[in-house]
Tab-separated table of C-alpha atoms in Angstrom:
chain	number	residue	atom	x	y	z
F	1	UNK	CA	25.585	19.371	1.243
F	2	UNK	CA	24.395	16.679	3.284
F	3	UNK	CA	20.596	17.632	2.656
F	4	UNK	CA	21.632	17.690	-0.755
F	5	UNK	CA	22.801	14.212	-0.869
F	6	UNK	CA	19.931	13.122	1.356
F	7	UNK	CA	17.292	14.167	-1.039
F	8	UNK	CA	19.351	11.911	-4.105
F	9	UNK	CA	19.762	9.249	-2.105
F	10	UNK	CA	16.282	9.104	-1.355
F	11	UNK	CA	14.979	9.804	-4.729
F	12	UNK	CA	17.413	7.020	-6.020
F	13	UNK	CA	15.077	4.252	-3.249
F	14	UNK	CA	12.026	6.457	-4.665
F	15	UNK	CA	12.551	5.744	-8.428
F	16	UNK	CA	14.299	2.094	-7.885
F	17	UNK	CA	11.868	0.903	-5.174
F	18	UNK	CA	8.678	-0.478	-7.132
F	19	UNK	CA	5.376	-1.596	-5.052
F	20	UNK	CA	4.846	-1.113	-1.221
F	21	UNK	CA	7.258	0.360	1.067
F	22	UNK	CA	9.038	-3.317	2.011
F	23	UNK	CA	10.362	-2.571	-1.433
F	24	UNK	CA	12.866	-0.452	0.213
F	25	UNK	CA	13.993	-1.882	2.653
F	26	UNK	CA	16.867	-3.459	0.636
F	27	UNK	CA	18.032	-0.324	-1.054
F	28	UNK	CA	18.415	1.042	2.622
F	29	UNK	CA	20.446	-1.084	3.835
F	30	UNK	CA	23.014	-0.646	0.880
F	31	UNK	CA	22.303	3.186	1.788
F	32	UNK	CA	23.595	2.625	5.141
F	33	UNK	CA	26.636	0.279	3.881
F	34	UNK	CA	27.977	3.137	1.470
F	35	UNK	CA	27.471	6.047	3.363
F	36	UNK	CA	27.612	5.233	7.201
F	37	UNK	CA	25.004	7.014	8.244
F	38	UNK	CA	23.174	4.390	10.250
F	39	UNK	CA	24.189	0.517	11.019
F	40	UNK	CA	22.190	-2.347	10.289
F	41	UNK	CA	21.011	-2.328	14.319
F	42	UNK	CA	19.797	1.181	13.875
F	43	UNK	CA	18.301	0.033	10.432
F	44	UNK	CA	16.203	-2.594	12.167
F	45	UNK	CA	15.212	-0.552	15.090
F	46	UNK	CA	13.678	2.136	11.943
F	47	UNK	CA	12.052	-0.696	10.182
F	48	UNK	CA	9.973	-1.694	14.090
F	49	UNK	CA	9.141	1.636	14.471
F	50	UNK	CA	8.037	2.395	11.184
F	51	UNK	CA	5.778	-1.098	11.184
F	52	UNK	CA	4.306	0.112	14.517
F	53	UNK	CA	3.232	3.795	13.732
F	54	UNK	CA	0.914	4.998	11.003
F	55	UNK	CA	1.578	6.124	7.673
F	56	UNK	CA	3.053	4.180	4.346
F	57	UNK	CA	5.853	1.899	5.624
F	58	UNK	CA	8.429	3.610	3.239
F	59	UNK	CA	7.678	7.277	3.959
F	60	UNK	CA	8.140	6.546	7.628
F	61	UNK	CA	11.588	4.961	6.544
F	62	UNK	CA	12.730	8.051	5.056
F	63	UNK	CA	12.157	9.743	7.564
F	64	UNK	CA	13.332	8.505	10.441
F	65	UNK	CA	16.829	8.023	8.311
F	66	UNK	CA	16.313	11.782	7.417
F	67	UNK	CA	15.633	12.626	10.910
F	68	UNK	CA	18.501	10.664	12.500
F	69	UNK	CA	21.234	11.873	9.593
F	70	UNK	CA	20.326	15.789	9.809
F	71	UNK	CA	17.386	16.681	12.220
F	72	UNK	CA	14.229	17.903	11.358
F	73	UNK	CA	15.457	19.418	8.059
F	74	UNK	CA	17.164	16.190	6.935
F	75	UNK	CA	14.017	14.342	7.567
F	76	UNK	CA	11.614	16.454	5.656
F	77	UNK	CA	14.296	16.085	2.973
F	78	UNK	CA	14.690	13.143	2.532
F	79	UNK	CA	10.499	12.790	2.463
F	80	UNK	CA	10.883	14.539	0.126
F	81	UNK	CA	13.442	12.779	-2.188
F	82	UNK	CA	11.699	9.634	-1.607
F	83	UNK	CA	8.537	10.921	-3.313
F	84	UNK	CA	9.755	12.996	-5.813
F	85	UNK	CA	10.420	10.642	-8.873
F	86	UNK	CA	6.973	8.447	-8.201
F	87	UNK	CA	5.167	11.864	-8.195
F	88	UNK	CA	6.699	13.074	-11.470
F	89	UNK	CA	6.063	9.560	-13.142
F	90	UNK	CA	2.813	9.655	-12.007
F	91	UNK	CA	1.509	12.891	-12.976
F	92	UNK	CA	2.817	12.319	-16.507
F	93	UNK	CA	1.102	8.837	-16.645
F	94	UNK	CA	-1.971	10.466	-15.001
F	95	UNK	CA	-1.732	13.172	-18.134
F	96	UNK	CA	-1.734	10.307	-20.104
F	97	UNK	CA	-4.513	8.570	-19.256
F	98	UNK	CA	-6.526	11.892	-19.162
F	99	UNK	CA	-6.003	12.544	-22.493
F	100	UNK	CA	-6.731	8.882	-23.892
F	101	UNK	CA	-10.172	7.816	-21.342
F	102	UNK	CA	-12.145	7.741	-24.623
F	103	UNK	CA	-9.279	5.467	-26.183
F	104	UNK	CA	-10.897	1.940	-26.723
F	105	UNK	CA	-7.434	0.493	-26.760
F	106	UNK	CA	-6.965	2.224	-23.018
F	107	UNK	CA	-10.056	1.094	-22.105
F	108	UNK	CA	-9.707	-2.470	-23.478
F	109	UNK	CA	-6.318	-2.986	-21.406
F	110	UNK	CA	-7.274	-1.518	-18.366
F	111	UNK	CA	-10.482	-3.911	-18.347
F	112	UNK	CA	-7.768	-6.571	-18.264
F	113	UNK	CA	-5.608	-5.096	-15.820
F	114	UNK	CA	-8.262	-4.242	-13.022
F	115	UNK	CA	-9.121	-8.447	-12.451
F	116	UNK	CA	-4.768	-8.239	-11.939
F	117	UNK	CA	-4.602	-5.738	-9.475
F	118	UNK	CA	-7.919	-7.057	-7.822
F	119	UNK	CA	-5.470	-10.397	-7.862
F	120	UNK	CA	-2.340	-9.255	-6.755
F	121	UNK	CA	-4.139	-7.429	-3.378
F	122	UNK	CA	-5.989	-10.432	-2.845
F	123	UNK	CA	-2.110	-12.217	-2.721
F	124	UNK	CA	-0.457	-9.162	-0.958
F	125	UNK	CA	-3.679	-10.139	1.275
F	126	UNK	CA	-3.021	-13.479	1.788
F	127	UNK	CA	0.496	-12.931	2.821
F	128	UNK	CA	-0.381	-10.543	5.305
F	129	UNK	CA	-2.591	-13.025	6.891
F	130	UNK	CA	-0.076	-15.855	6.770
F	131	UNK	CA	2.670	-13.913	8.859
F	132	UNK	CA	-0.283	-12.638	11.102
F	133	UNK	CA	-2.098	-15.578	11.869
F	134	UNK	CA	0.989	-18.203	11.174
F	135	UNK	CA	3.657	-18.615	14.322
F	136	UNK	CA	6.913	-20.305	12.327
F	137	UNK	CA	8.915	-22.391	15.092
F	138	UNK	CA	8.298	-23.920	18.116
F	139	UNK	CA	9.577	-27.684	18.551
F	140	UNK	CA	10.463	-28.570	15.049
F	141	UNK	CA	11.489	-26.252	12.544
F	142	UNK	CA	9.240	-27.066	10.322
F	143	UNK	CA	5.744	-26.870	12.656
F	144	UNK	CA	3.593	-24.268	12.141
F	145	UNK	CA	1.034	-23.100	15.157
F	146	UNK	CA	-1.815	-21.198	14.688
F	147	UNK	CA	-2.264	-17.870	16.722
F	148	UNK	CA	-5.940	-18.307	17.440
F	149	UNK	CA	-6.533	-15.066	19.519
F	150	UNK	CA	-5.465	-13.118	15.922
F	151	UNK	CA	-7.584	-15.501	13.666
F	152	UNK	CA	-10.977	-14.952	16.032
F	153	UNK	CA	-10.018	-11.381	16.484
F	154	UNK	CA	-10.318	-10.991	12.273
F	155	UNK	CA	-12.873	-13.452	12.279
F	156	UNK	CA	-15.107	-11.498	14.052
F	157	UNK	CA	-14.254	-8.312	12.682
F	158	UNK	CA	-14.514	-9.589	9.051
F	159	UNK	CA	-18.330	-10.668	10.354
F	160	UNK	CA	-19.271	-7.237	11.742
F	161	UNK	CA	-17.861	-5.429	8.353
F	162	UNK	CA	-20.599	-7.513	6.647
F	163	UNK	CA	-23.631	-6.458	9.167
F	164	UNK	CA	-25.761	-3.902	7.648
F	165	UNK	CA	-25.304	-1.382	10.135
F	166	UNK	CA	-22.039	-2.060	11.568
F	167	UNK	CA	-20.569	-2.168	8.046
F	168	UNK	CA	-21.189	1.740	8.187
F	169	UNK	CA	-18.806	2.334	10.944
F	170	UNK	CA	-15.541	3.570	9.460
F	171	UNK	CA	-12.597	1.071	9.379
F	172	UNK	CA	-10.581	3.026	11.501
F	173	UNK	CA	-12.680	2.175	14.570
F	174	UNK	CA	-12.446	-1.375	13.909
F	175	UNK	CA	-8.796	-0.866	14.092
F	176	UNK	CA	-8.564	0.825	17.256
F	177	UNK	CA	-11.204	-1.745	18.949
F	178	UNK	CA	-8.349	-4.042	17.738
F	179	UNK	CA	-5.865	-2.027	19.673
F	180	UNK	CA	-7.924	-2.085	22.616
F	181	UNK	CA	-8.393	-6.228	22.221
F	182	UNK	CA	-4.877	-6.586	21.405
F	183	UNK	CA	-3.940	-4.488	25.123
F	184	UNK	CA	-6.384	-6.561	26.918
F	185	UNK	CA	-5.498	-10.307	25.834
F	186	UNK	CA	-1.727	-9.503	25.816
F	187	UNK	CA	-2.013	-10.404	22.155
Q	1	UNK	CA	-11.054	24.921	-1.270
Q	2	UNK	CA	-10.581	22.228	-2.895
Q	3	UNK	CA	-6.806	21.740	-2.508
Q	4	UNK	CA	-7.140	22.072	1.115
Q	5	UNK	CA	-9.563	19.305	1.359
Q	6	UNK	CA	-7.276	17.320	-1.234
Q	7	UNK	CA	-4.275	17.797	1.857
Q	8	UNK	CA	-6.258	17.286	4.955
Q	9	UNK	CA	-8.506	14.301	3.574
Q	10	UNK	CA	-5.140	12.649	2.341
Q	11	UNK	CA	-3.067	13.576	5.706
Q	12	UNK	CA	-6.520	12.112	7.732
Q	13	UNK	CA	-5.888	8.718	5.442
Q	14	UNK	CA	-1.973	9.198	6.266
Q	15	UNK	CA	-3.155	8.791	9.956
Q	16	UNK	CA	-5.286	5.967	9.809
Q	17	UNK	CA	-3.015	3.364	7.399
Q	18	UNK	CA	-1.114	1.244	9.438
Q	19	UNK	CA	1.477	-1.051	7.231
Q	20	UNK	CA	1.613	-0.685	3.338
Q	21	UNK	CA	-0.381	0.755	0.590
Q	22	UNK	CA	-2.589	-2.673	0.610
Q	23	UNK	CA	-3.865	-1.635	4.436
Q	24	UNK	CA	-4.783	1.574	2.848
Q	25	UNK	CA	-6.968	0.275	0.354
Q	26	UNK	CA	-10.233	-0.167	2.988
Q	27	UNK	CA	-9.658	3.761	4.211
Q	28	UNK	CA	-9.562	4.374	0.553
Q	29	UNK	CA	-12.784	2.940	-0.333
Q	30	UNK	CA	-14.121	4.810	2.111
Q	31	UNK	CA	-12.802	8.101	1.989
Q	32	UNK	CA	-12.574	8.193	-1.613
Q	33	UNK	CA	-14.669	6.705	-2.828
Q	34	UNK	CA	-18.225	6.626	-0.542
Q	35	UNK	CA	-17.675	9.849	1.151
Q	36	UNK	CA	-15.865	12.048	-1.439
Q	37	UNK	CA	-16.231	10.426	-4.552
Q	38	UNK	CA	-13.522	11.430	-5.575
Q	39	UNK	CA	-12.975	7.941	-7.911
Q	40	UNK	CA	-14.847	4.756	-8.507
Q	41	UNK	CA	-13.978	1.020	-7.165
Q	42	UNK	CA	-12.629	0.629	-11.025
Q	43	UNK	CA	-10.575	3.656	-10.903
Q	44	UNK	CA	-9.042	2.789	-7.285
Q	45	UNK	CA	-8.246	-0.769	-8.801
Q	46	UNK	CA	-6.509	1.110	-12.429
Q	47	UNK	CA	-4.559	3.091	-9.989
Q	48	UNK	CA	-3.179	0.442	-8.076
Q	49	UNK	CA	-2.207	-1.555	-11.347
Q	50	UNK	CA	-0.383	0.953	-12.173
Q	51	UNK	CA	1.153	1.606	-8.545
Q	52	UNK	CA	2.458	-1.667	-8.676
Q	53	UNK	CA	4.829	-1.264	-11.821
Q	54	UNK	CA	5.423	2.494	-11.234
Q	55	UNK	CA	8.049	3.533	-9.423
Q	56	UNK	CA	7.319	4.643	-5.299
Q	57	UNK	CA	4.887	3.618	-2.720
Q	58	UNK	CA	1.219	2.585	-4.262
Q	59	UNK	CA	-0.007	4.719	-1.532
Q	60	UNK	CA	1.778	7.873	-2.461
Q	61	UNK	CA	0.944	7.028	-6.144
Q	62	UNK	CA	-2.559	6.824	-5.580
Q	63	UNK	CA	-2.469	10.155	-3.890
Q	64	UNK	CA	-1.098	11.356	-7.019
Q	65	UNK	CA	-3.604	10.233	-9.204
Q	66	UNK	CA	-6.562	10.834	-7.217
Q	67	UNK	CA	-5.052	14.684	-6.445
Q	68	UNK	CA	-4.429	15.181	-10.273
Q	69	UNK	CA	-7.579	13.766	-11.359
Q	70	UNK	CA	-9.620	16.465	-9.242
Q	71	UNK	CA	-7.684	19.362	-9.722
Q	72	UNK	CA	-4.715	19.053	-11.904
Q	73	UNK	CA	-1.099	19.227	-10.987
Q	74	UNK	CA	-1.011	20.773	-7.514
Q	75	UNK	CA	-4.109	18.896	-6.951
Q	76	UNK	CA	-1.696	15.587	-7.344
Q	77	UNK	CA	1.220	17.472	-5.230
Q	78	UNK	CA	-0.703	18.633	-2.625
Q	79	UNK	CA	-2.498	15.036	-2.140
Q	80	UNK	CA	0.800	13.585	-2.082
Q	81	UNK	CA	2.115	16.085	0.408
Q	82	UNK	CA	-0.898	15.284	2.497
Q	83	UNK	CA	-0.759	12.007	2.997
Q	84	UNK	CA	3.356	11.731	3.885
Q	85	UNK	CA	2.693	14.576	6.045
Q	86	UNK	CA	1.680	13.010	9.225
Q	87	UNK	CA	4.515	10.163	9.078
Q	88	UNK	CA	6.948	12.900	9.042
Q	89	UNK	CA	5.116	14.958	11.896
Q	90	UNK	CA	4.857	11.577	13.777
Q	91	UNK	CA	8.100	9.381	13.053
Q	92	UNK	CA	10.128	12.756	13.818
Q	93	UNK	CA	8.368	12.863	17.291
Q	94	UNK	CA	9.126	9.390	18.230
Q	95	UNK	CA	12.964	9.457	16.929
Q	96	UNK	CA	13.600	12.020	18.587
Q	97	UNK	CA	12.078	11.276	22.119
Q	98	UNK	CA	10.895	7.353	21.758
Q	99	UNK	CA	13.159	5.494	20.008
Q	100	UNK	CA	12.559	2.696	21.817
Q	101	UNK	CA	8.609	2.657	21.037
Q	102	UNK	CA	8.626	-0.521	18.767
Q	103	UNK	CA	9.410	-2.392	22.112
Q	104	UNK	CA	7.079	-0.591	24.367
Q	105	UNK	CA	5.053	-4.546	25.320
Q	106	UNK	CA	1.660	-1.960	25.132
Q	107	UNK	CA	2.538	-0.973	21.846
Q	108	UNK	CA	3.576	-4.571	20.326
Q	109	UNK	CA	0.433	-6.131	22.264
Q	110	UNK	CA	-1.815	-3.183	20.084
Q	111	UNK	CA	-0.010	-3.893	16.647
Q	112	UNK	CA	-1.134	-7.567	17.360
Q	113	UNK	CA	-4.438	-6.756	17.150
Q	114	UNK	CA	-4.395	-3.763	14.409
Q	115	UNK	CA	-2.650	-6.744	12.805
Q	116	UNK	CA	-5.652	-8.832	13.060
Q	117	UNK	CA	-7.839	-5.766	11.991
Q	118	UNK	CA	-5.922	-4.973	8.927
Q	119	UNK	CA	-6.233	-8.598	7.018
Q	120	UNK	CA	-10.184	-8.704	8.045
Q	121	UNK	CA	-10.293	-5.144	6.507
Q	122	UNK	CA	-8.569	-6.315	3.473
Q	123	UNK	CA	-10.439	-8.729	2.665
Q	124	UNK	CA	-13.801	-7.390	2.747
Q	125	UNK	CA	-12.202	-4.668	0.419
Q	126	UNK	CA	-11.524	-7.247	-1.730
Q	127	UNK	CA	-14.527	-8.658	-1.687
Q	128	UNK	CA	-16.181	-5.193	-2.562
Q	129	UNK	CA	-13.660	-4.686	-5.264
Q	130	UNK	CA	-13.960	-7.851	-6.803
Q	131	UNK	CA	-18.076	-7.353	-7.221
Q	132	UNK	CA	-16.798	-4.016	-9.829
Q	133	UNK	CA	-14.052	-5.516	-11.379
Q	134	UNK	CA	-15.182	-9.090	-11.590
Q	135	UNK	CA	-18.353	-9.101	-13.192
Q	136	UNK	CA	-17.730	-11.010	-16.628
Q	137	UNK	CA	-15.992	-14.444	-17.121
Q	138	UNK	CA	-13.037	-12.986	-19.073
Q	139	UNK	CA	-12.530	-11.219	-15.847
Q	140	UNK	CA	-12.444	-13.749	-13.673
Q	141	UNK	CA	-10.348	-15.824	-15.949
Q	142	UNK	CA	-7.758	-13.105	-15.708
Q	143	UNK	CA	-8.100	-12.534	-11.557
Q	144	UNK	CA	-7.563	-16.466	-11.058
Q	145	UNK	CA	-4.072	-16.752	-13.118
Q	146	UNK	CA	-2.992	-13.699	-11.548
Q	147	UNK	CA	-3.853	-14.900	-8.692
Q	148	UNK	CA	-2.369	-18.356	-8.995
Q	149	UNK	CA	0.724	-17.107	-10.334
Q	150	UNK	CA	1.081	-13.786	-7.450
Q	151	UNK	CA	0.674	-16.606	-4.448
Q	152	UNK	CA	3.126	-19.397	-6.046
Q	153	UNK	CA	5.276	-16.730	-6.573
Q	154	UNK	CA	5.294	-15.411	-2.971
Q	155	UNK	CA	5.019	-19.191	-0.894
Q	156	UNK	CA	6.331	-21.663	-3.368
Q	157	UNK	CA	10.618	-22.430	-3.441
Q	158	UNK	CA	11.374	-23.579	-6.410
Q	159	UNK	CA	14.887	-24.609	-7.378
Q	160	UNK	CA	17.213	-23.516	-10.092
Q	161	UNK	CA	15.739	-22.269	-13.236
Q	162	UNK	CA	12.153	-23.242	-12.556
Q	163	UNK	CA	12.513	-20.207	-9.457
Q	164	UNK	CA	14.201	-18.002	-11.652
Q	165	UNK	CA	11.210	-18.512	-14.248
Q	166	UNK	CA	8.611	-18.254	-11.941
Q	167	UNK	CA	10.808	-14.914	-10.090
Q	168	UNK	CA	10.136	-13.153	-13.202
Q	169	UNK	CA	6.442	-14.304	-13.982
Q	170	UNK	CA	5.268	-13.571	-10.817
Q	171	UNK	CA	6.418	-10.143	-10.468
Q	172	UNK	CA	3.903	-7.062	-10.345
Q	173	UNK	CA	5.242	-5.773	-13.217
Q	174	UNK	CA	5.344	-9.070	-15.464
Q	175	UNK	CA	1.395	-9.852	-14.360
Q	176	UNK	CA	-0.340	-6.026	-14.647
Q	177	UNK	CA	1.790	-5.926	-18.288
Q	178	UNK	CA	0.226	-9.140	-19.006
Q	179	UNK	CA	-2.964	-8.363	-17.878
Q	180	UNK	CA	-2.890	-5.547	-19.957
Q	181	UNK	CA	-2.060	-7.331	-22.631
Q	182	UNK	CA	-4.763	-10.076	-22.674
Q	183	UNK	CA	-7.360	-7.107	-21.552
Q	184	UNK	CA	-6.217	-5.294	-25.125
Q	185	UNK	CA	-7.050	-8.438	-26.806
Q	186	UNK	CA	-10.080	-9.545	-25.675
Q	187	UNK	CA	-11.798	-6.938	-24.811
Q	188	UNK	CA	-10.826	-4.856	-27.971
Q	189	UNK	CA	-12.499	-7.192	-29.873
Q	190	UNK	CA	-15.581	-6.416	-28.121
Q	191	UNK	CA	-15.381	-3.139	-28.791
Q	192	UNK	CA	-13.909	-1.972	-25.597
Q	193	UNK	CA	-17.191	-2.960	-23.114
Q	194	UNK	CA	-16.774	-6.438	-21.301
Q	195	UNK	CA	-19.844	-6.987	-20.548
């Protein structure tokens, strides 16, 4: 029964939760008020790991709650559950779409929406980069310090990605050189 | 054949994202796009329009689409099984024999830099997006009110109603159905090509 009510809970975060994964993080923590299954502690300890290991941010939620409420089985579960409504409403939208490419209408409005979502990632963007390269604190409450290691580190790598030849390298190796920098200079 | 490259290429991207379905988009591009071509910059950039005001992750939605669009309905499970696969192989791992990984100073000291990594990748994806999706003035008209309105919405504090009023116009869901919108209109009338 528990699986059971794993995979609903999950599918409830799945359909309510809409954009990234720190979408869900609020809807897990009411999971954890109502049903006890983890504390807030235990919550935040899921949300460091799941920032620090690969994978979508919210699928790595899932399952580490799945993993922690019923073992293995509990964790592919509640995987599971978390997908299950996006891919549902996204097959029938993908149907959609299929059926009506020639649509001029369809075509018309998604000429307008791909300048929005081009937008929106360049904001998601920006954010990222103000709680990378932004330190809040210090002194004052209001003083803002600069990490410079992180800005030259992206700097650089923004640079290379724009080389001719280096551009070809796949993005995952500019990650793990990151990795390697990050080790290094204690970033 | 197919299907099993639709898993493994998704559970290779599952690997290699580190944060949200934004840090995805440069593995993506690549992937996807360049190697597979499997979709265009313009479809990647439909599909995360409508990942934004779809219910789920972007990054399992785009798995969806992508799987569906080459080979139907298991083509759009399998993706999506794919690329949640190695979070489950890999989160399971550490809860149950590392739970104290996130403070592991090696590990923080890494995510630092993959930090670092991950906005430089971003924004040259942008960059590369933008040159497909921003090529007529229409276009760009639309990209900087979305964008005005995304980033007040996320930095600026406003007080009383004028916060509640710009809570709801800066939401995902409020721009993309706007975009849409304004896209129907103007470029309708131009008989469906922008250019």
């Amino acid at each position: 029964m528990t699986l059971l009510r794993l995979f609903l809970e999950f599918a409830k975060v799945g359909l309510f939760s809409v954009g990234g994964g720190l979408a869900t993080i609020p809807f897990l923590k009411e999971m954890g008020e109502n049903t006890g299954w983890f504390t807030n502690t235990d919550l935040t300890t899921m949300i460091a790991v799941s920032e620090s290991t690969p994978g979508p941010m919210g699928v790595n939620m899932a399952t580490y709650v799945g993993f922690e409420v019923q073992g293995i089985p509990g964790a592919v579960t509640a995987t599971l559950g978390l997908i299950f409504p996006s891919v549902v409403v996204i097959l029938i939208i993908a149907g959609f779409l299929q059926k009506f490419r020639q649509s001029a209408t369809v075509n018309a409005v998604f000429q307008g929406l791909r300048p929005a979502s081009t937008a929106l990632i360049t904001s998601a963007g920006l954010g990222v980069a103000v709680s990378v390269f932004l330190a809040v604190g210090g002194v004052a409450e209001h003083t803002f310090n600069l990490r410079w290691p992180q800005l030259a580190l992206a700097a650089a790598i923004f640079l290379c990605m724009q080389h001719k030849q280096l551009k070809k390298l796949h993005p995952i190796v500019f990650i793990g050189l990151a990795a390697l920098v990050g080790i290094l200079f204690q970033f | 054949m197919l299907l099993t490259d639709l898993f493994l290429t998704f559970a290779k991207m599952g690997v290699m994202t580190f944060g949200g379905g934004y840090a995805m988009l440069p593995i993506l591009q690549r992937e996807v796009v360049e190697k597979k071509k499997w979709a265009t910059e313009e479809e990647l950039s439909d599909y995360f329009a409508v990942g934004q005001c779809t219910p789920g992750i972007i990054a399992v939605n785009t798995a969806t689409f992508i799987g569906y669009k080459e080979a139907g309905m298991l083509g759009g499970i399998l993706a999506t099984l794919g690329v949640v696969f190695p979070s489950v192989v890999i989160i399971t791992l550490i809860a149950a024999f590392l739970s104290n990984f996130a403070e592991i100073p090696a590990v923080q000291h890494a995510l630092g830099g993959v930090n670092a990594a991950v906005v430089a990748l971003i924004a040259a994806s942008v960059i590369k997006l933008g040159k497909s999706t921003l090529k007529n003035t229409p276009s760009v008209l639309i990209y900087l009110c979305v964008l005005a309105l995304a980033a007040a919405g996320s930095f600026l504090a406003l007080p009383g109603l004028g916060g509640q009023v710009l809570d709801v116009v800066s939401s995902p869901v409020f721009l993309v159905l706007g975009a849409g919108c304004v896209g129907w209109i103007v470029f309708h009338r131009k008989g469906g090509e922008g250019e």
